Tab-separated table of C-alpha atoms and ligand atoms in Angstrom:
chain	number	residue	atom	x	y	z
A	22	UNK	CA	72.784	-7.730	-76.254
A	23	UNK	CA	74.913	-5.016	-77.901
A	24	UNK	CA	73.940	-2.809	-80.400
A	25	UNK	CA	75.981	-1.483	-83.242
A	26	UNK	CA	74.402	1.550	-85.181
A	27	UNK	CA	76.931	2.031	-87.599
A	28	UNK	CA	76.818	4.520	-90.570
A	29	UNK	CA	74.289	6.413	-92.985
A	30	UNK	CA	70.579	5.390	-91.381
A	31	UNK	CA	71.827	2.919	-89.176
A	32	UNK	CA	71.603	4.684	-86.130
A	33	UNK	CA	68.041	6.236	-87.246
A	34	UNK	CA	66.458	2.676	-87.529
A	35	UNK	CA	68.522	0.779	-84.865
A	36	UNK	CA	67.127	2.876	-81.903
A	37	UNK	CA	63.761	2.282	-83.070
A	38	UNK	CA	64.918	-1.430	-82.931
A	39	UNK	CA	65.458	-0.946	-79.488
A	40	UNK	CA	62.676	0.946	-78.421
A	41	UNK	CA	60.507	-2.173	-79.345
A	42	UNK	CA	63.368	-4.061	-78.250
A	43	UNK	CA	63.075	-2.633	-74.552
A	44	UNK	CA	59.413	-2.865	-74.808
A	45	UNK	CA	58.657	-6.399	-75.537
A	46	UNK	CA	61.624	-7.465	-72.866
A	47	UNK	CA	60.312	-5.319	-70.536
A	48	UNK	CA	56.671	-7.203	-70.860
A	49	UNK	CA	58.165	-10.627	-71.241
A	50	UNK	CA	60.103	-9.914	-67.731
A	51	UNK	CA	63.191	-9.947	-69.451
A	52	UNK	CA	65.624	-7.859	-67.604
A	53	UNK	CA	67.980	-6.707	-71.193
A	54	UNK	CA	71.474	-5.721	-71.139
A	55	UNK	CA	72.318	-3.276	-74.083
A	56	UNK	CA	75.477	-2.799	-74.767
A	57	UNK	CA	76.811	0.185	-77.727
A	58	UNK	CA	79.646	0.347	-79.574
A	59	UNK	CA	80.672	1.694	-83.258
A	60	UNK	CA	80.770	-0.287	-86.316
A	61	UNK	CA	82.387	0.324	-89.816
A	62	UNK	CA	82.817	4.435	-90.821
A	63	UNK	CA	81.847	5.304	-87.138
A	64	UNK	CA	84.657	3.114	-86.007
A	65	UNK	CA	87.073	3.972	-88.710
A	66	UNK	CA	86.699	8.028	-88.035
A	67	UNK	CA	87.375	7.144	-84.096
A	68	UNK	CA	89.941	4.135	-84.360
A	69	UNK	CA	90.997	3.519	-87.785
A	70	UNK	CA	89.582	0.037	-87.822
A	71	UNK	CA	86.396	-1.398	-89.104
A	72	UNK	CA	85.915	-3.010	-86.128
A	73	UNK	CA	87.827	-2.465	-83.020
A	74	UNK	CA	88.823	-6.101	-80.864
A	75	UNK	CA	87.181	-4.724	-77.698
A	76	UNK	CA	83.572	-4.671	-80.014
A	77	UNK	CA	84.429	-7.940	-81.169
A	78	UNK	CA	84.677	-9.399	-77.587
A	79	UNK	CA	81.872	-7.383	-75.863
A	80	UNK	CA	80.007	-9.092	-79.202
A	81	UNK	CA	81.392	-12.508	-78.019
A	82	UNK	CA	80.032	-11.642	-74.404
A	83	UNK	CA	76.396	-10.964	-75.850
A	84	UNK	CA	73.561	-13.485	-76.799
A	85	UNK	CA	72.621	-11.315	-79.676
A	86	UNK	CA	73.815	-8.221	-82.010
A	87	UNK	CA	71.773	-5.861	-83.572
A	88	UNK	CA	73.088	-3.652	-86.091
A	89	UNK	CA	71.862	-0.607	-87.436
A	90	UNK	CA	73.274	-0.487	-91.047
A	91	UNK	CA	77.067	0.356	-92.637
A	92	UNK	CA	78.483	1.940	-95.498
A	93	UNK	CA	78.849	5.105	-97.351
A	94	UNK	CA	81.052	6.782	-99.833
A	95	UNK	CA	83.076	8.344	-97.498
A	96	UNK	CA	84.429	5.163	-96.584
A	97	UNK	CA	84.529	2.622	-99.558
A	98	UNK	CA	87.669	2.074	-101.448
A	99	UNK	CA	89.976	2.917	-98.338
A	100	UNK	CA	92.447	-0.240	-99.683
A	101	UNK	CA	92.878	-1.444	-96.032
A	102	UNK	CA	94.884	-4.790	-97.126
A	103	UNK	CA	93.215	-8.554	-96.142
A	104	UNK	CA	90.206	-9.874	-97.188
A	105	UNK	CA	86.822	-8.686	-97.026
A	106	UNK	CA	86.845	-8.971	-92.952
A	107	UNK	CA	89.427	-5.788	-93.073
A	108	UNK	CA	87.633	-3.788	-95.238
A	109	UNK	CA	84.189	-4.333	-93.591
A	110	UNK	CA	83.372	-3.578	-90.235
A	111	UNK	CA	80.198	-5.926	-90.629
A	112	UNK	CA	82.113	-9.076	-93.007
A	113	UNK	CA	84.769	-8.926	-89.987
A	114	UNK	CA	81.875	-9.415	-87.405
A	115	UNK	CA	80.497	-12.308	-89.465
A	116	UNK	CA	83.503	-13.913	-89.700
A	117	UNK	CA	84.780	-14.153	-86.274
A	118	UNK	CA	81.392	-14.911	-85.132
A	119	UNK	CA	80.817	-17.460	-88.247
A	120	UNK	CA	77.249	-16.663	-88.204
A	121	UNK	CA	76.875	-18.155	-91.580
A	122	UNK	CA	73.242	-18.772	-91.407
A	123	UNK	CA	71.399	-15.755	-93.063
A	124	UNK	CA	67.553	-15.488	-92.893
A	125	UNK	CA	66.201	-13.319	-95.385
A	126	UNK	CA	62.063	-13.613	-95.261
A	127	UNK	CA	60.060	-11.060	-97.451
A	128	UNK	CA	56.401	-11.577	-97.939
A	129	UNK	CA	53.911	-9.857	-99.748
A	130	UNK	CA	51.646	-8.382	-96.612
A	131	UNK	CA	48.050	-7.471	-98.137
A	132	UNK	CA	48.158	-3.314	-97.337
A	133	UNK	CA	51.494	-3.084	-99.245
A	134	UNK	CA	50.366	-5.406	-102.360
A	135	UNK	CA	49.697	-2.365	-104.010
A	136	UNK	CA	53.476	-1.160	-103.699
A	137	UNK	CA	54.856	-4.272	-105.378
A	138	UNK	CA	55.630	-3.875	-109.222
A	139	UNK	CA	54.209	-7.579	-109.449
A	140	UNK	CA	50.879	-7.804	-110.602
A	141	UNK	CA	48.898	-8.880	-106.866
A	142	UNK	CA	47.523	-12.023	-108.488
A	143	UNK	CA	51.491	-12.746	-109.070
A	144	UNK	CA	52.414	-11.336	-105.513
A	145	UNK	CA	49.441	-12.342	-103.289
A	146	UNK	CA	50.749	-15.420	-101.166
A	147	UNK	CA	54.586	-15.162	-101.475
A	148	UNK	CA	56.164	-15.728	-98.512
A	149	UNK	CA	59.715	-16.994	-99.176
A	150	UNK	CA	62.568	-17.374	-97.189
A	151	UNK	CA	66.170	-16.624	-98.748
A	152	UNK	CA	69.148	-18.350	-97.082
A	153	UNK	CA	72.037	-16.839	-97.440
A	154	UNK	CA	75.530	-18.336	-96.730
A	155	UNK	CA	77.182	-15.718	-94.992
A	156	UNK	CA	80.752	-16.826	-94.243
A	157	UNK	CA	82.252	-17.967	-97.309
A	158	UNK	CA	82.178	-18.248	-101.193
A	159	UNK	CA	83.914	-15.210	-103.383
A	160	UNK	CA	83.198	-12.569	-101.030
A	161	UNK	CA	85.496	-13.987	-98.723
A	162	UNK	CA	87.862	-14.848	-100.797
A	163	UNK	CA	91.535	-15.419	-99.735
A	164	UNK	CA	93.147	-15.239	-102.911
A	165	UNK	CA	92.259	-11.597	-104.522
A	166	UNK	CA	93.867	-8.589	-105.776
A	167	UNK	CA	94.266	-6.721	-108.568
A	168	UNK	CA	97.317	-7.527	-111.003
A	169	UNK	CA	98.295	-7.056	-114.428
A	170	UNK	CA	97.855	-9.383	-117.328
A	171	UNK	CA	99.513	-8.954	-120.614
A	172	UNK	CA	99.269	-5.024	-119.507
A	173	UNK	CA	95.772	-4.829	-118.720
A	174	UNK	CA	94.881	-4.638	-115.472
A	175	UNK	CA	92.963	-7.627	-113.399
A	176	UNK	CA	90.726	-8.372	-110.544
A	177	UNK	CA	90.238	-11.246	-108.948
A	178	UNK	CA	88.362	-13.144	-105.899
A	179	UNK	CA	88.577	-16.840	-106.058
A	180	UNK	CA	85.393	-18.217	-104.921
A	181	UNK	CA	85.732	-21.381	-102.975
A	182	UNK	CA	83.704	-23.915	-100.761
A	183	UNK	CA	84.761	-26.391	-98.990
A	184	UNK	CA	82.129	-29.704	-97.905
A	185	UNK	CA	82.283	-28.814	-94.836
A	186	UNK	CA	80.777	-24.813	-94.731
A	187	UNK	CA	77.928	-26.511	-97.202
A	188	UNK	CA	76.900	-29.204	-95.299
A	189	UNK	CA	76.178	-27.300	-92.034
A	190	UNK	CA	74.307	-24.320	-94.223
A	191	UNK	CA	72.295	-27.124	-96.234
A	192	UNK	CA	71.400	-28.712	-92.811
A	193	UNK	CA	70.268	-24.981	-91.522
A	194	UNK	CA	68.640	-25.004	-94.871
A	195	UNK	CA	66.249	-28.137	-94.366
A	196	UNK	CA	65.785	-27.468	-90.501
A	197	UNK	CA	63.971	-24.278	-91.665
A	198	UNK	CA	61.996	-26.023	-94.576
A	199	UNK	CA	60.775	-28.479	-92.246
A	200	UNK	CA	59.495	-25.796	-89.747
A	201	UNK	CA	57.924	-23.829	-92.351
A	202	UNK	CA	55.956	-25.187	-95.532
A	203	UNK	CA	58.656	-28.171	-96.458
A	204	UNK	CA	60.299	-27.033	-99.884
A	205	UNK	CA	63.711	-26.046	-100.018
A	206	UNK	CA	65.346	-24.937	-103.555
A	207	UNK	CA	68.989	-24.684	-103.549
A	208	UNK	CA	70.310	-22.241	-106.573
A	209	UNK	CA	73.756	-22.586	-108.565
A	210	UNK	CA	75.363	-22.404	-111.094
A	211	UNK	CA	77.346	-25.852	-111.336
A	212	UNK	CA	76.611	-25.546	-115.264
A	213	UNK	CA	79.312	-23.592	-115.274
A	214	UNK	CA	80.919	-23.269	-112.081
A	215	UNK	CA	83.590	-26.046	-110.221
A	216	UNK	CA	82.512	-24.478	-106.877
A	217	UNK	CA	78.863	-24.907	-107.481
A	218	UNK	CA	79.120	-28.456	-108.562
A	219	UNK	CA	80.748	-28.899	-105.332
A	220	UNK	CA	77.807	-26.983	-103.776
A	221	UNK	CA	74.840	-28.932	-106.032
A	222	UNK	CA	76.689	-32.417	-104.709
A	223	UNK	CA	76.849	-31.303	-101.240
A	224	UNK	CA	73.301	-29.633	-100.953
A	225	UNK	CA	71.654	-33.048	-102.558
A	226	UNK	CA	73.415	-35.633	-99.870
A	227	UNK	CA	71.997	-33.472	-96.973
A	228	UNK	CA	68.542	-33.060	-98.960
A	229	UNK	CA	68.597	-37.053	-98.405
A	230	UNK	CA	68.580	-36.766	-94.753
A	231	UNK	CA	65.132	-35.010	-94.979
A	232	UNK	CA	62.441	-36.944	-97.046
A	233	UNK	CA	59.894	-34.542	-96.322
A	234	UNK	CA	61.663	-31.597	-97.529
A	235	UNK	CA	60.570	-31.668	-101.249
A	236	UNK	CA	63.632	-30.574	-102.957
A	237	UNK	CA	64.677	-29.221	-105.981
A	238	UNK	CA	68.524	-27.395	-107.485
A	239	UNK	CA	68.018	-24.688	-110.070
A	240	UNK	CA	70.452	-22.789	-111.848
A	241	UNK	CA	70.555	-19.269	-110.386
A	242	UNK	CA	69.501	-17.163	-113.608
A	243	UNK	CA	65.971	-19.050	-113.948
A	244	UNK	CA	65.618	-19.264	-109.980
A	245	UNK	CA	66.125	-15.098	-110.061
A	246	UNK	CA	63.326	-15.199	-112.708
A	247	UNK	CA	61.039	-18.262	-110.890
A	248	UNK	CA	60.873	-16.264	-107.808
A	249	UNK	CA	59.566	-13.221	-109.881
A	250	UNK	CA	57.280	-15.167	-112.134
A	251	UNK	CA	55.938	-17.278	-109.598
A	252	UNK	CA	56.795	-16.541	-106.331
A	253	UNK	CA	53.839	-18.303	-105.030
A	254	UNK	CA	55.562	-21.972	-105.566
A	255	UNK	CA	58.511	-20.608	-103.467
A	256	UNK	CA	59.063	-21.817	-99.509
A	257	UNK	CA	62.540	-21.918	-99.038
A	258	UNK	CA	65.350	-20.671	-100.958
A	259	UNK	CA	69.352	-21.305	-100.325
A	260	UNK	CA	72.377	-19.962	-101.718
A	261	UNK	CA	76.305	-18.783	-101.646
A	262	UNK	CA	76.813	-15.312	-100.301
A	263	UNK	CA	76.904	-13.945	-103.432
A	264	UNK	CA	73.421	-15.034	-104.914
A	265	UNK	CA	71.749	-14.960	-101.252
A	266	UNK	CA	73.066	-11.372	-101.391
A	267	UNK	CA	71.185	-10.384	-104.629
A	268	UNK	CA	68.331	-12.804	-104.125
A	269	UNK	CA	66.751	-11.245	-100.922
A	270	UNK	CA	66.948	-7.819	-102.582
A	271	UNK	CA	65.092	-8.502	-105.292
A	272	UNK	CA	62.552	-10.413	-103.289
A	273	UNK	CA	61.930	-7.423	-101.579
A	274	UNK	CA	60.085	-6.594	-104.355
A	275	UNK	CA	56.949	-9.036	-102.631
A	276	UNK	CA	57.171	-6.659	-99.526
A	277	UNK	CA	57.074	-3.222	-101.416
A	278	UNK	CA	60.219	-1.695	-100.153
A	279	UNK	CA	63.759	-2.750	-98.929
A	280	UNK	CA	63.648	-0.845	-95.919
A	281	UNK	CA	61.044	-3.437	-94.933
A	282	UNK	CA	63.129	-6.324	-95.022
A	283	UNK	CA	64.597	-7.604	-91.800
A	284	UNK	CA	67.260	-10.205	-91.728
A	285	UNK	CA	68.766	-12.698	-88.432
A	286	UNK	CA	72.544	-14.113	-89.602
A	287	UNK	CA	73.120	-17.211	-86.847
A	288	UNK	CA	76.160	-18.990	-85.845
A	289	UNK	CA	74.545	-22.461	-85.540
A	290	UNK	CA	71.421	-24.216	-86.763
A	291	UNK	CA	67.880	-24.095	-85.147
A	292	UNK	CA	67.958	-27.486	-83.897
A	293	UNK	CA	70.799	-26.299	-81.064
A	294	UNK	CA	68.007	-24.038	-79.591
A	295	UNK	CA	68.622	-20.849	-78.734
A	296	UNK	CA	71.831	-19.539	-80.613
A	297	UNK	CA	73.854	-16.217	-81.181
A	298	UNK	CA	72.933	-14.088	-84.018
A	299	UNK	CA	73.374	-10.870	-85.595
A	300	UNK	CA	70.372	-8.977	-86.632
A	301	UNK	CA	69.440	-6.292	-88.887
A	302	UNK	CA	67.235	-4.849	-91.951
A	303	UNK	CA	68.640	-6.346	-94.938
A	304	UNK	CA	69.313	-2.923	-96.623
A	305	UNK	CA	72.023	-1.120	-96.416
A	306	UNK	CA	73.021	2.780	-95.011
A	307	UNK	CA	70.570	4.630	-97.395
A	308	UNK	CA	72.672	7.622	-98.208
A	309	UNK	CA	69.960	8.917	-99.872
A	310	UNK	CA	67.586	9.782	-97.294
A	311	UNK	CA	70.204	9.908	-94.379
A	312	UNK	CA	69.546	12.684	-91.349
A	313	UNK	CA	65.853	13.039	-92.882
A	314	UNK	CA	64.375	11.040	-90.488
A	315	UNK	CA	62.331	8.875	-92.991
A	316	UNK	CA	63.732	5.844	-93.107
A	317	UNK	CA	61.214	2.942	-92.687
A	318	UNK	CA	62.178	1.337	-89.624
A	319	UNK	CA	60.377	-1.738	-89.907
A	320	UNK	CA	63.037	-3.854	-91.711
A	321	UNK	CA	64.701	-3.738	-87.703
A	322	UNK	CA	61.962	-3.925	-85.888
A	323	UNK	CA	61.189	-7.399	-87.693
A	324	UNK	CA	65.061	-8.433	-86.953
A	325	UNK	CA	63.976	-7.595	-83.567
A	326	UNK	CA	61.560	-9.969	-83.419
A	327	UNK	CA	63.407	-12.360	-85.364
A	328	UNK	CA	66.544	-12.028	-82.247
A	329	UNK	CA	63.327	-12.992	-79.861
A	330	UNK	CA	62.899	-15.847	-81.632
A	331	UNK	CA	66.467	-17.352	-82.517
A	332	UNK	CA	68.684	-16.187	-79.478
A	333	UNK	CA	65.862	-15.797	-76.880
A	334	UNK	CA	63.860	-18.786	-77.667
A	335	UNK	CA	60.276	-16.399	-77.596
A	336	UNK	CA	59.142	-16.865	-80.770
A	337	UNK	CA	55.174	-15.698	-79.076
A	338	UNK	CA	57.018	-11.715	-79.308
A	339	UNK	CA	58.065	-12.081	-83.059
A	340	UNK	CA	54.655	-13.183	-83.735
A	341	UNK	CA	53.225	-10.043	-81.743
A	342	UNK	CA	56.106	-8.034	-83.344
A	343	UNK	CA	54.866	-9.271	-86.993
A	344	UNK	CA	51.043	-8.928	-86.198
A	345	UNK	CA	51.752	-5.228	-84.631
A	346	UNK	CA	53.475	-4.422	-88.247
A	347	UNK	CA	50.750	-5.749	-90.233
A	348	UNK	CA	47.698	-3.882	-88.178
A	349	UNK	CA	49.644	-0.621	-88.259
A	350	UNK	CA	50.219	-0.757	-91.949
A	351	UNK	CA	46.372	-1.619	-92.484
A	352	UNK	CA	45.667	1.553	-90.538
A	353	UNK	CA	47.457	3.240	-93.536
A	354	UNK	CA	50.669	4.301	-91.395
A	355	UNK	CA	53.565	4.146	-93.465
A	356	UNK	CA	56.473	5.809	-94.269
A	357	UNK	CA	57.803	7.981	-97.683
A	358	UNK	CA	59.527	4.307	-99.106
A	359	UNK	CA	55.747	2.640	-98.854
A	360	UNK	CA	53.982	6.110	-100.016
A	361	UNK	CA	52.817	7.367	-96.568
A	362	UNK	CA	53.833	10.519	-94.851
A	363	UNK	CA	54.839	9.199	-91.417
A	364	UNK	CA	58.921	9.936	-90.392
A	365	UNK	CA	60.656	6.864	-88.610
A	366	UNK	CA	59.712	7.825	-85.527
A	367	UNK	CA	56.176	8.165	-85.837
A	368	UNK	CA	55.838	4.612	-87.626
A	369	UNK	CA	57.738	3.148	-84.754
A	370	UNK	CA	55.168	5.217	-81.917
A	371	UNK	CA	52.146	3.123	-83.752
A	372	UNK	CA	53.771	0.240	-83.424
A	373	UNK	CA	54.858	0.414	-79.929
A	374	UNK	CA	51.095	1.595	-78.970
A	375	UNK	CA	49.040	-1.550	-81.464
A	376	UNK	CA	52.061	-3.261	-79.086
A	377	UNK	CA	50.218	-2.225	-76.077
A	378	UNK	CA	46.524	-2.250	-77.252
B	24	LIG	P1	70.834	0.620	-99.774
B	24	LIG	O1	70.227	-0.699	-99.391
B	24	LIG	O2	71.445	1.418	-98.709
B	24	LIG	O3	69.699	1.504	-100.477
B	24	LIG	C1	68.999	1.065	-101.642
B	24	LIG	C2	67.705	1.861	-101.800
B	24	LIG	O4	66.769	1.444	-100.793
B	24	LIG	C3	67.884	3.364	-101.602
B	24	LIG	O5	67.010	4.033	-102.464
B	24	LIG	C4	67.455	3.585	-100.170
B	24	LIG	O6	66.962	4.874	-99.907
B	24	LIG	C5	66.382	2.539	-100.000
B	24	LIG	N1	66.288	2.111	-98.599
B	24	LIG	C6	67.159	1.280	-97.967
B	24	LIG	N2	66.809	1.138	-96.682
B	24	LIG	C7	65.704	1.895	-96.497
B	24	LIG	C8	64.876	2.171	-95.371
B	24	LIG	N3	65.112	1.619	-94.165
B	24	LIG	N4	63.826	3.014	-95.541
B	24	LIG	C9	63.574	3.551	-96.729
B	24	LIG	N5	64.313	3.336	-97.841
B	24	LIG	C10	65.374	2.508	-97.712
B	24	LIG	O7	71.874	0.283	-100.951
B	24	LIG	P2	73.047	1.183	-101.597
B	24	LIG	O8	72.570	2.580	-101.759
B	24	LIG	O9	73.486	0.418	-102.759
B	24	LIG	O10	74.216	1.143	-100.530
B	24	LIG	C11	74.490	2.181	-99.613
B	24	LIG	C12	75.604	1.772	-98.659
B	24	LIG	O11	75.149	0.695	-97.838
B	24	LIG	C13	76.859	1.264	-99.353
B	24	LIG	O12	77.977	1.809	-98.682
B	24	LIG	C14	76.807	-0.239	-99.175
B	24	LIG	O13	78.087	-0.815	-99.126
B	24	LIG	C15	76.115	-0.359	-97.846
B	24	LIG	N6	75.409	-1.618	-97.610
B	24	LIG	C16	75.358	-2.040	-96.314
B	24	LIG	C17	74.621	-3.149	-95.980
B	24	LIG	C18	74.518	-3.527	-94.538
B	24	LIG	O14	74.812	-2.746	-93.662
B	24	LIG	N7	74.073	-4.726	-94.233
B	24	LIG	C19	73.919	-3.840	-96.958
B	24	LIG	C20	73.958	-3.372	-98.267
B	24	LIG	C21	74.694	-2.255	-98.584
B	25	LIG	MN1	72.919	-6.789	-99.534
């Protein structure tokens, strides 16, 4: 495995990551090569690059990558030229690893309900999975720039998709409906949008390959304001990289707090077994509350359990990982983001000991 801390609080909540990490191999016999190596700003202060080639083949060497978090002022707007693989130390990993499968899950756990801004009668049962496609669509466009127009100044990123990146996301898609609670929305907005009619076309052949998926397409505008509504009538949700991006953040509304949010990004689909993936907490570097040692670092743990799951094939530790979370939480251990007083390290000690008990 290699781990990538990266920038801001990414190193803060990635070696909690591998504390549990460690501990759960260790107990599962597992004998767990880690691998480090720096990602994004950390790599850009050392090598000028995002993403140096030797990280990208000690990644290709590994069955798994877990990544702290990237980003910060310091380092946005640098205008490296290329697309969004240059200018991202984390969009070039995905990339060249094509893990275009992106598992988002955020549920409403019952000592947090009281966190959420949804009423708990509105929050209490939702437990939905975003799907994000994470290789393609606008943010990796090839044709973008900036250029003037009749003297005004334009940006652009053509979004594209071909058939092909659609139909092996949608098939993700249903593999994970069928495992879960069998409902799979797919959001768009081919109302408007050549790319997303192409997506809506795609999406609904596959859904025919899987009768007991009950399926649906919404436009992406109501979905956003289904999933807050009602999140309750929501299993499984797919979309571009764009909408999965803005999706699972605002579902993190069900879990109380971003930082909570874990996230697994895969290069194939369930049904090939075990399979490479990148994982981390769906939020970003927090520049915020970086150095104070309060970041919640449960949004990585999770991934951790997640990477036991997908690239180990133990799904028995997630589910330890997951009920370890929950018990700790109803013990009222939480960190600043959830309203407790426990630091990152701290929350990570009570999990590792409810790990042991
Ligand atoms: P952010 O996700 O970093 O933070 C949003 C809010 O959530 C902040 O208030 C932050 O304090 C809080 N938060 C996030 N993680 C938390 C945690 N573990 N514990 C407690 N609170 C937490 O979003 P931003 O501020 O818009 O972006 C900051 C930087 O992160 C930017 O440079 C952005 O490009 C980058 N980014 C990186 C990733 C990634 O690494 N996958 C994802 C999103 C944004
Ligand atoms: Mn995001």
């Amino acid at each position: 495995m290699l781990a990538l801390g990266g920038d801001g609080i990414g190193p803060e909540i990635l070696e909690q990551g591998l504390r549990v990490a460690r501990h759960q191999a260790r107990h599962a016999g597992i004998d767990l090569q880690v691998e480090h190596g720096l990602l994004h700003g950390a790599s850009w202060d050392v090598h000028g690059s995002f993403c140096t080639h030797e990280v990208l083949q000690k990644a290709r060497r590994s069955d798994a990558l877990l990544v702290g978090a990237v980003g910060g002022p310091k380092w946005d707007n640098i205008g490296v030229p290329g697309g969004a693989e240059c200018q991202d130390g984390l969009m070039y990993l995905r990339y060249h690893l094509q893990t275009y499968l992106g598992l988002r899950p955020s549920r409403a756990r019952v000592p947090l309900m009281h966190r959420s801004p949804l009423r708990r009668d509105i929050v209490d049962g939702a437990d939905v999975l975003i799907l994000r496609e994470m290789c393609g669509g606008a943010m990796f466009a090839s044709e973008r720039g900036q250029r003037q127009i009749n003297g005004l100044r334009q940006g652009y990123d053509l979004t594209a998709y071909d058939e092909g990146e659609v139909t092996r996301f949608a098939h993700g898609g249903f593999q994970l409906a069928a495992q879960r609670r069998g409902r799979l929305v797919s959001c768009d907005k081919s109302n408007v949008m050549e790319s997303y009619k192409l997506w809506r076309d795609v999406v609904s052949d596959v859904a025919r390959d899987y009768p007991d998926v009950e399926f649906e397409n919404m436009f992406a505008d109501n979905c956003a304001y289904q999933l807050m509504m009602r999140p309750g009538d929501f299993d499984v949700v797919i979309g571009c990289n764009q909408l999965g991006d803005v999706l699972s953040d605002l579902t993190a509304v069900y879990a109380g707090s971003l930082g909570m949010l874990p996230s697994a990004s895969l290069s194939a689909n369930p049904d090939q077994g075990q399979v490479f993936g990148m994982y981390e907490s769906t939020a970003g570097s927090a520049p915020d509350i970086v150095g104070q040692g309060i970041a919640n670092p449960v949004g990585t743990i999770l991934s951790v359990g997640m990477m036991f799951t997908y690239s180990f094939g133990l799904p028995r530790i997630e589910q330890r990982i997951e009920a370890a979370v929950d018990a700790v939480l109803t013990q009222g251990v939480m960190t600043p983001d959830l309203g407790g007083a426990a630091n990152t390290v701290e929350m990570t000690d009570a999990i590792l000991e409810m790990l042991e008990a």
